[in-house]
Amino acid sequence: MPTPRPTYDLVIAANRLPVDKVVGDDGEVEWRRSPGGLVTAMESVMRTQPGAWVGWAGDAGEAPEPFDEDGIHLHPVPLSTDEVRDYYEGFSNDTLWPIYHDVIVPATFHREWWSSYQTVNRRFAEAVSEVAAEGATVWVQDYQLQLVPALLRRLRPDVRIGWFNHIPFPPVELFAQLPWRAQLLDGLLGADFLGFQRQADARNFVRACRQLLGAQTKRDRVTVEGSHRQVRAAAIPISVDFHGLEELAKRPDVMARAREIRESLGDPKVLMLGVDRLDYTKGIRHRLKAYEELLSERRIGPPEVTLVQVATPSRERVDAYRILRGEIEQTVGRINGELGKIGAPAVHYLHHSYPREEMAALFQAADVMLVTPLRDGMNLVAKEYVTCRHDLGGALVLSEFTGAWHELHQAFACNPHDIEGLKQTILRAINTPAKDKQRIMKALRRRVSDHDVQRWAARYLAALAAAPDLPQAEPRN
Ligand code: ADP
Ligand code: G6P
């Protein structure tokens, strides 16, 4: 008889596993850390509690066998080449992603993509139901898996189901464009508790249920039609592993590397930094435009001021991402060609992923951190930057269109659409006296330290445990 597979009291399901399988030209298999904030946050949470992580290993074809890594049980779910194209690149990242991010680029609707999304969500629900112990807590993550809650409830009515949206939830006027809007809402209403980054996101969801499903709603609760179940939708903003990252940033080798980075850039007076996935939501073009204008107006310039832009490769087969990469690289080329100097380029552009140590060193080296998204669920880079500034140095320029801004009010706030305003904010971040900047940095760090990722997970799991919030049973006669 085959030995039964182990089951787990805590199971998380996310489109991606924390590691990606990469097969080299020589057929050699290598596991690399997956990109994005979801993985950064959930990995820190799962390392401190036993559980299983159900997700895709990042390449098409058969899934690797389940395995354990750093105390987490990883349970890979396969995606075929067509599913990578239709479910992942198509429906998740070319239909939902633009709709959920204010339609910064137009969304594409294809019925085959939707069909693939349904198939893959079903597969995830089945995989979760295999590894979840009786009465387990299942925590579903993000927009790629919105049908899993209802599908899983049908397969496993015994488990408690939560879902957390790492990205914004759009206003009903935009969400209503989706031809499959009712199915998506029904999918989510299979959960006991739904978590969002901002109150506005939770409110958008409740309003969509009321207006598009005709569901009864009261404050943060939606009553599911045909049952007496109530689903609560509330904001629990995600964060970073403050103490773990701060400890890393205090390591002498990391601090030495920060000094080395500045030296190798010619010890500029002001080092500005941008760190983003190469995504149109991040406002990289707006940032470069403001920077280019400041240079050409000679208000700043190399070698005294320089910019390092780290742009992580992302979703490279989706058209909007391919086009963006071309535009960014052309702009960087133009800025350096016209405004750089020999030995002092105006922009250092790096299209790579780096180890955590190198990121921490970069954050410490930077005098001004530019976080200028047009729309972002949270933006963990902003929180990572302040976490790494135990020296109280540096200044954070932060877009009002990020979840992070709702917590980090003291930062140098900007509207990235307002290029003139963004330029003024950058100059202010450079010129504010060091003493005032230290005071600001202290306040920002206190906020992140008091609201770290461990506290986020504990709050989320407590809210999920308190659900479902059933109405009082009718007294029997
Ligand atoms: P998103 O999830 O949209 O990519 P976040 O800012 O929330 O945006 O999270 C990005 C995460 O990826 C952060 O933890 C950040 O440190 C990490 N990251 C971004 N760029 C790189 C890079 N080039 N190398 C390594 N890690 C990166
Ligand atoms: C954001 C999303 C995550 C996603 C990450 C990286 O953080 O919220 O769900 O994993 O971006 O994107 P990718 O498409 O490479 O997984």
PDB file of N, CA, C and O in Angstrom, residues 371-424:
ATOM      1  N   VAL A 371      10.060  55.957  -4.834  1.00  0.00           N
ATOM      2  CA  VAL A 371       8.981  54.961  -4.951  1.00  0.00           C
ATOM      3  C   VAL A 371       7.788  55.708  -5.535  1.00  0.00           C
ATOM      4  O   VAL A 371       7.063  56.391  -4.812  1.00  0.00           O
ATOM      5  N   THR A 372       7.597  55.593  -6.863  1.00  0.00           N
ATOM      6  CA  THR A 372       6.629  56.476  -7.534  1.00  0.00           C
ATOM      7  C   THR A 372       5.538  55.734  -8.320  1.00  0.00           C
ATOM      8  O   THR A 372       5.180  56.167  -9.426  1.00  0.00           O
ATOM      9  N   PRO A 373       4.984  54.637  -7.794  1.00  0.00           N
ATOM     10  CA  PRO A 373       3.963  53.924  -8.577  1.00  0.00           C
ATOM     11  C   PRO A 373       2.716  54.758  -8.890  1.00  0.00           C
ATOM     12  O   PRO A 373       2.336  55.651  -8.125  1.00  0.00           O
ATOM     13  N   LEU A 374       2.108  54.421 -10.030  1.00  0.00           N
ATOM     14  CA  LEU A 374       0.833  55.021 -10.408  1.00  0.00           C
ATOM     15  C   LEU A 374      -0.279  54.324  -9.632  1.00  0.00           C
ATOM     16  O   LEU A 374      -1.329  54.902  -9.365  1.00  0.00           O
ATOM     17  N   ARG A 375      -0.044  53.074  -9.284  1.00  0.00           N
ATOM     18  CA  ARG A 375      -0.965  52.329  -8.419  1.00  0.00           C
ATOM     19  C   ARG A 375      -0.210  51.106  -7.908  1.00  0.00           C
ATOM     20  O   ARG A 375       0.460  50.429  -8.683  1.00  0.00           O
ATOM     21  N   ASP A 376      -0.277  50.856  -6.595  1.00  0.00           N
ATOM     22  CA  ASP A 376       0.412  49.691  -6.015  1.00  0.00           C
ATOM     23  C   ASP A 376      -0.343  49.265  -4.761  1.00  0.00           C
ATOM     24  O   ASP A 376      -0.691  50.110  -3.934  1.00  0.00           O
ATOM     25  N   GLY A 377      -0.619  47.958  -4.636  1.00  0.00           N
ATOM     26  CA  GLY A 377      -1.365  47.449  -3.478  1.00  0.00           C
ATOM     27  C   GLY A 377      -0.721  47.894  -2.182  1.00  0.00           C
ATOM     28  O   GLY A 377      -1.364  48.478  -1.308  1.00  0.00           O
ATOM     29  N   MET A 378       0.580  47.631  -2.021  1.00  0.00           N
ATOM     30  CA  MET A 378       1.312  48.067  -0.838  1.00  0.00           C
ATOM     31  C   MET A 378       2.586  48.786  -1.248  1.00  0.00           C
ATOM     32  O   MET A 378       2.765  49.946  -1.040  1.00  0.00           O
ATOM     33  N   ASN A 379       3.529  48.083  -1.836  1.00  0.00           N
ATOM     34  CA  ASN A 379       4.911  48.451  -2.139  1.00  0.00           C
ATOM     35  C   ASN A 379       5.799  48.193  -0.930  1.00  0.00           C
ATOM     36  O   ASN A 379       5.971  49.020  -0.041  1.00  0.00           O
ATOM     37  N   LEU A 380       6.347  46.986  -0.930  1.00  0.00           N
ATOM     38  CA  LEU A 380       7.207  46.585   0.191  1.00  0.00           C
ATOM     39  C   LEU A 380       8.575  47.233   0.113  1.00  0.00           C
ATOM     40  O   LEU A 380       9.248  47.391   1.131  1.00  0.00           O
ATOM     41  N   VAL A 381       8.997  47.642  -1.104  1.00  0.00           N
ATOM     42  CA  VAL A 381      10.303  48.292  -1.249  1.00  0.00           C
ATOM     43  C   VAL A 381      10.373  49.515  -0.324  1.00  0.00           C
ATOM     44  O   VAL A 381      11.379  49.743   0.345  1.00  0.00           O
ATOM     45  N   ALA A 382       9.288  50.287  -0.244  1.00  0.00           N
ATOM     46  CA  ALA A 382       9.277  51.481   0.614  1.00  0.00           C
ATOM     47  C   ALA A 382       9.551  51.087   2.065  1.00  0.00           C
ATOM     48  O   ALA A 382      10.333  51.723   2.769  1.00  0.00           O
ATOM     49  N   LYS A 383       8.903  50.002   2.504  1.00  0.00           N
ATOM     50  CA  LYS A 383       9.071  49.568   3.901  1.00  0.00           C
ATOM     51  C   LYS A 383      10.461  48.958   4.121  1.00  0.00           C
ATOM     52  O   LYS A 383      11.045  49.093   5.195  1.00  0.00           O
ATOM     53  N   GLU A 384      10.973  48.278   3.096  1.00  0.00           N
ATOM     54  CA  GLU A 384      12.320  47.699   3.216  1.00  0.00           C
ATOM     55  C   GLU A 384      13.366  48.810   3.335  1.00  0.00           C
ATOM     56  O   GLU A 384      14.330  48.696   4.082  1.00  0.00           O
ATOM     57  N   TYR A 385      13.169  49.882   2.572  1.00  0.00           N
ATOM     58  CA  TYR A 385      14.141  50.987   2.611  1.00  0.00           C
ATOM     59  C   TYR A 385      14.246  51.559   4.020  1.00  0.00           C
ATOM     60  O   TYR A 385      15.338  51.674   4.566  1.00  0.00           O
ATOM     61  N   VAL A 386      13.095  51.868   4.628  1.00  0.00           N
ATOM     62  CA  VAL A 386      13.180  52.491   5.957  1.00  0.00           C
ATOM     63  C   VAL A 386      13.706  51.476   6.978  1.00  0.00           C
ATOM     64  O   VAL A 386      14.426  51.844   7.908  1.00  0.00           O
ATOM     65  N   THR A 387      13.394  50.203   6.787  1.00  0.00           N
ATOM     66  CA  THR A 387      13.898  49.166   7.701  1.00  0.00           C
ATOM     67  C   THR A 387      15.423  49.130   7.683  1.00  0.00           C
ATOM     68  O   THR A 387      16.066  48.953   8.718  1.00  0.00           O
ATOM     69  N   CYS A 388      16.002  49.283   6.493  1.00  0.00           N
ATOM     70  CA  CYS A 388      17.463  49.197   6.369  1.00  0.00           C
ATOM     71  C   CYS A 388      18.165  50.461   6.871  1.00  0.00           C
ATOM     72  O   CYS A 388      19.372  50.443   7.071  1.00  0.00           O
ATOM     73  N   ARG A 389      17.423  51.570   7.095  1.00  0.00           N
ATOM     74  CA  ARG A 389      18.074  52.825   7.488  1.00  0.00           C
ATOM     75  C   ARG A 389      18.166  52.967   9.002  1.00  0.00           C
ATOM     76  O   ARG A 389      17.663  53.935   9.587  1.00  0.00           O
ATOM     77  N   HIS A 390      18.857  51.997   9.644  1.00  0.00           N
ATOM     78  CA  HIS A 390      19.042  52.066  11.102  1.00  0.00           C
ATOM     79  C   HIS A 390      19.935  53.239  11.474  1.00  0.00           C
ATOM     80  O   HIS A 390      19.987  53.659  12.623  1.00  0.00           O
ATOM     81  N   ASP A 391      20.662  53.790  10.478  1.00  0.00           N
ATOM     82  CA  ASP A 391      21.496  54.974  10.724  1.00  0.00           C
ATOM     83  C   ASP A 391      20.673  56.268  10.673  1.00  0.00           C
ATOM     84  O   ASP A 391      21.218  57.350  10.861  1.00  0.00           O
ATOM     85  N   LEU A 392      19.372  56.144  10.398  1.00  0.00           N
ATOM     86  CA  LEU A 392      18.446  57.281  10.244  1.00  0.00           C
ATOM     87  C   LEU A 392      18.806  58.194   9.072  1.00  0.00           C
ATOM     88  O   LEU A 392      18.304  59.308   8.967  1.00  0.00           O
ATOM     89  N   GLY A 393      19.659  57.700   8.182  1.00  0.00           N
ATOM     90  CA  GLY A 393      19.984  58.470   6.977  1.00  0.00           C
ATOM     91  C   GLY A 393      18.940  58.223   5.901  1.00  0.00           C
ATOM     92  O   GLY A 393      18.075  57.357   6.038  1.00  0.00           O
ATOM     93  N   GLY A 394      19.014  59.011   4.825  1.00  0.00           N
ATOM     94  CA  GLY A 394      18.172  58.774   3.667  1.00  0.00           C
ATOM     95  C   GLY A 394      16.823  59.468   3.736  1.00  0.00           C
ATOM     96  O   GLY A 394      16.410  59.972   4.780  1.00  0.00           O
ATOM     97  N   ALA A 395      16.153  59.520   2.571  1.00  0.00           N
ATOM     98  CA  ALA A 395      14.836  60.152   2.463  1.00  0.00           C
ATOM     99  C   ALA A 395      13.993  59.322   1.501  1.00  0.00           C
ATOM    100  O   ALA A 395      14.487  58.865   0.467  1.00  0.00           O
ATOM    101  N   LEU A 396      12.733  59.151   1.867  1.00  0.00           N
ATOM    102  CA  LEU A 396      11.830  58.339   1.047  1.00  0.00           C
ATOM    103  C   LEU A 396      10.843  59.238   0.311  1.00  0.00           C
ATOM    104  O   LEU A 396      10.053  59.947   0.939  1.00  0.00           O
ATOM    105  N   VAL A 397      10.899  59.195  -1.036  1.00  0.00           N
ATOM    106  CA  VAL A 397       9.883  59.864  -1.853  1.00  0.00           C
ATOM    107  C   VAL A 397       8.842  58.801  -2.184  1.00  0.00           C
ATOM    108  O   VAL A 397       9.172  57.755  -2.737  1.00  0.00           O
ATOM    109  N   LEU A 398       7.588  59.043  -1.800  1.00  0.00           N
ATOM    110  CA  LEU A 398       6.587  57.968  -1.870  1.00  0.00           C
ATOM    111  C   LEU A 398       5.295  58.441  -2.541  1.00  0.00           C
ATOM    112  O   LEU A 398       4.701  59.447  -2.136  1.00  0.00           O
ATOM    113  N   SER A 399       4.857  57.679  -3.520  1.00  0.00           N
ATOM    114  CA  SER A 399       3.622  58.013  -4.239  1.00  0.00           C
ATOM    115  C   SER A 399       2.395  57.825  -3.349  1.00  0.00           C
ATOM    116  O   SER A 399       2.270  56.842  -2.620  1.00  0.00           O
ATOM    117  N   GLU A 400       1.468  58.756  -3.502  1.00  0.00           N
ATOM    118  CA  GLU A 400       0.193  58.673  -2.771  1.00  0.00           C
ATOM    119  C   GLU A 400      -0.660  57.510  -3.264  1.00  0.00           C
ATOM    120  O   GLU A 400      -1.670  57.178  -2.646  1.00  0.00           O
ATOM    121  N   PHE A 401      -0.276  56.917  -4.374  1.00  0.00           N
ATOM    122  CA  PHE A 401      -1.076  55.841  -4.946  1.00  0.00           C
ATOM    123  C   PHE A 401      -0.584  54.452  -4.536  1.00  0.00           C
ATOM    124  O   PHE A 401      -0.875  53.472  -5.202  1.00  0.00           O
ATOM    125  N   THR A 402       0.177  54.388  -3.463  1.00  0.00           N
ATOM    126  CA  THR A 402       0.612  53.094  -2.927  1.00  0.00           C
ATOM    127  C   THR A 402      -0.128  52.836  -1.618  1.00  0.00           C
ATOM    128  O   THR A 402      -0.495  53.775  -0.912  1.00  0.00           O
ATOM    129  N   GLY A 403      -0.297  51.557  -1.282  1.00  0.00           N
ATOM    130  CA  GLY A 403      -0.839  51.216   0.039  1.00  0.00           C
ATOM    131  C   GLY A 403       0.087  51.740   1.122  1.00  0.00           C
ATOM    132  O   GLY A 403      -0.366  52.193   2.178  1.00  0.00           O
ATOM    133  N   ALA A 404       1.395  51.686   0.871  1.00  0.00           N
ATOM    134  CA  ALA A 404       2.380  52.096   1.882  1.00  0.00           C
ATOM    135  C   ALA A 404       2.162  53.542   2.332  1.00  0.00           C
ATOM    136  O   ALA A 404       2.352  53.875   3.503  1.00  0.00           O
ATOM    137  N   TRP A 405       1.740  54.395   1.412  1.00  0.00           N
ATOM    138  CA  TRP A 405       1.564  55.811   1.751  1.00  0.00           C
ATOM    139  C   TRP A 405       0.524  56.002   2.858  1.00  0.00           C
ATOM    140  O   TRP A 405       0.624  56.914   3.681  1.00  0.00           O
ATOM    141  N   HIS A 406      -0.467  55.110   2.915  1.00  0.00           N
ATOM    142  CA  HIS A 406      -1.501  55.228   3.946  1.00  0.00           C
ATOM    143  C   HIS A 406      -0.943  54.985   5.343  1.00  0.00           C
ATOM    144  O   HIS A 406      -1.569  55.327   6.335  1.00  0.00           O
ATOM    145  N   GLU A 407       0.231  54.366   5.414  1.00  0.00           N
ATOM    146  CA  GLU A 407       0.857  54.150   6.721  1.00  0.00           C
ATOM    147  C   GLU A 407       2.055  55.062   6.933  1.00  0.00           C
ATOM    148  O   GLU A 407       2.426  55.339   8.063  1.00  0.00           O
ATOM    149  N   LEU A 408       2.698  55.474   5.834  1.00  0.00           N
ATOM    150  CA  LEU A 408       3.954  56.221   5.946  1.00  0.00           C
ATOM    151  C   LEU A 408       3.757  57.679   5.536  1.00  0.00           C
ATOM    152  O   LEU A 408       4.409  58.186   4.614  1.00  0.00           O
ATOM    153  N   HIS A 409       2.828  58.329   6.233  1.00  0.00           N
ATOM    154  CA  HIS A 409       2.465  59.701   5.889  1.00  0.00           C
ATOM    155  C   HIS A 409       3.607  60.699   5.968  1.00  0.00           C
ATOM    156  O   HIS A 409       3.580  61.727   5.317  1.00  0.00           O
ATOM    157  N   GLN A 410       4.596  60.394   6.826  1.00  0.00           N
ATOM    158  CA  GLN A 410       5.665  61.393   7.017  1.00  0.00           C
ATOM    159  C   GLN A 410       6.635  61.435   5.840  1.00  0.00           C
ATOM    160  O   GLN A 410       7.461  62.342   5.755  1.00  0.00           O
ATOM    161  N   ALA A 411       6.553  60.440   4.951  1.00  0.00           N
ATOM    162  CA  ALA A 411       7.472  60.402   3.803  1.00  0.00           C
ATOM    163  C   ALA A 411       7.261  61.641   2.916  1.00  0.00           C
ATOM    164  O   ALA A 411       6.273  62.362   3.065  1.00  0.00           O
ATOM    165  N   PHE A 412       8.188  61.865   1.975  1.00  0.00           N
ATOM    166  CA  PHE A 412       8.033  62.963   1.006  1.00  0.00           C
ATOM    167  C   PHE A 412       7.015  62.499  -0.038  1.00  0.00           C
ATOM    168  O   PHE A 412       7.354  61.763  -0.973  1.00  0.00           O
ATOM    169  N   ALA A 413       5.761  62.911   0.143  1.00  0.00           N
ATOM    170  CA  ALA A 413       4.665  62.379  -0.676  1.00  0.00           C
ATOM    171  C   ALA A 413       4.667  62.997  -2.064  1.00  0.00           C
ATOM    172  O   ALA A 413       4.976  64.183  -2.221  1.00  0.00           O
ATOM    173  N   CYS A 414       4.314  62.206  -3.061  1.00  0.00           N
ATOM    174  CA  CYS A 414       4.242  62.762  -4.417  1.00  0.00           C
ATOM    175  C   CYS A 414       3.081  62.176  -5.199  1.00  0.00           C
ATOM    176  O   CYS A 414       2.599  61.086  -4.906  1.00  0.00           O
ATOM    177  N   ASN A 415       2.628  62.946  -6.193  1.00  0.00           N
ATOM    178  CA  ASN A 415       1.694  62.464  -7.199  1.00  0.00           C
ATOM    179  C   ASN A 415       2.518  62.305  -8.474  1.00  0.00           C
ATOM    180  O   ASN A 415       2.883  63.302  -9.094  1.00  0.00           O
ATOM    181  N   PRO A 416       2.842  61.075  -8.873  1.00  0.00           N
ATOM    182  CA  PRO A 416       3.767  60.884  -9.995  1.00  0.00           C
ATOM    183  C   PRO A 416       3.243  61.408 -11.329  1.00  0.00           C
ATOM    184  O   PRO A 416       4.018  61.620 -12.259  1.00  0.00           O
ATOM    185  N   HIS A 417       1.920  61.634 -11.428  1.00  0.00           N
ATOM    186  CA  HIS A 417       1.380  62.196 -12.673  1.00  0.00           C
ATOM    187  C   HIS A 417       1.754  63.669 -12.820  1.00  0.00           C
ATOM    188  O   HIS A 417       1.742  64.210 -13.921  1.00  0.00           O
ATOM    189  N   ASP A 418       2.028  64.306 -11.688  1.00  0.00           N
ATOM    190  CA  ASP A 418       2.349  65.732 -11.672  1.00  0.00           C
ATOM    191  C   ASP A 418       3.881  65.863 -11.734  1.00  0.00           C
ATOM    192  O   ASP A 418       4.557  65.899 -10.707  1.00  0.00           O
ATOM    193  N   ILE A 419       4.411  65.936 -12.941  1.00  0.00           N
ATOM    194  CA  ILE A 419       5.875  65.889 -13.115  1.00  0.00           C
ATOM    195  C   ILE A 419       6.551  67.084 -12.428  1.00  0.00           C
ATOM    196  O   ILE A 419       7.570  66.937 -11.772  1.00  0.00           O
ATOM    197  N   GLU A 420       5.896  68.265 -12.546  1.00  0.00           N
ATOM    198  CA  GLU A 420       6.490  69.450 -11.906  1.00  0.00           C
ATOM    199  C   GLU A 420       6.530  69.252 -10.387  1.00  0.00           C
ATOM    200  O   GLU A 420       7.543  69.517  -9.733  1.00  0.00           O
ATOM    201  N   GLY A 421       5.429  68.738  -9.839  1.00  0.00           N
ATOM    202  CA  GLY A 421       5.350  68.469  -8.400  1.00  0.00           C
ATOM    203  C   GLY A 421       6.369  67.421  -7.978  1.00  0.00           C
ATOM    204  O   GLY A 421       7.003  67.529  -6.929  1.00  0.00           O
ATOM    205  N   LEU A 422       6.530  66.396  -8.798  1.00  0.00           N
ATOM    206  CA  LEU A 422       7.490  65.327  -8.478  1.00  0.00           C
ATOM    207  C   LEU A 422       8.910  65.894  -8.435  1.00  0.00           C
ATOM    208  O   LEU A 422       9.704  65.566  -7.542  1.00  0.00           O
ATOM    209  N   LYS A 423       9.206  66.791  -9.379  1.00  0.00           N
ATOM    210  CA  LYS A 423      10.541  67.410  -9.400  1.00  0.00           C
ATOM    211  C   LYS A 423      10.774  68.197  -8.103  1.00  0.00           C
ATOM    212  O   LYS A 423      11.836  68.098  -7.482  1.00  0.00           O
ATOM    213  N   GLN A 424       9.754  68.960  -7.688  1.00  0.00           N
ATOM    214  CA  GLN A 424       9.883  69.745  -6.448  1.00  0.00           C
ATOM    215  C   GLN A 424      10.093  68.820  -5.252  1.00  0.00           C
ATOM    216  O   GLN A 424      10.906  69.092  -4.370  1.00  0.00           O
TER     217      GLN A 424
END
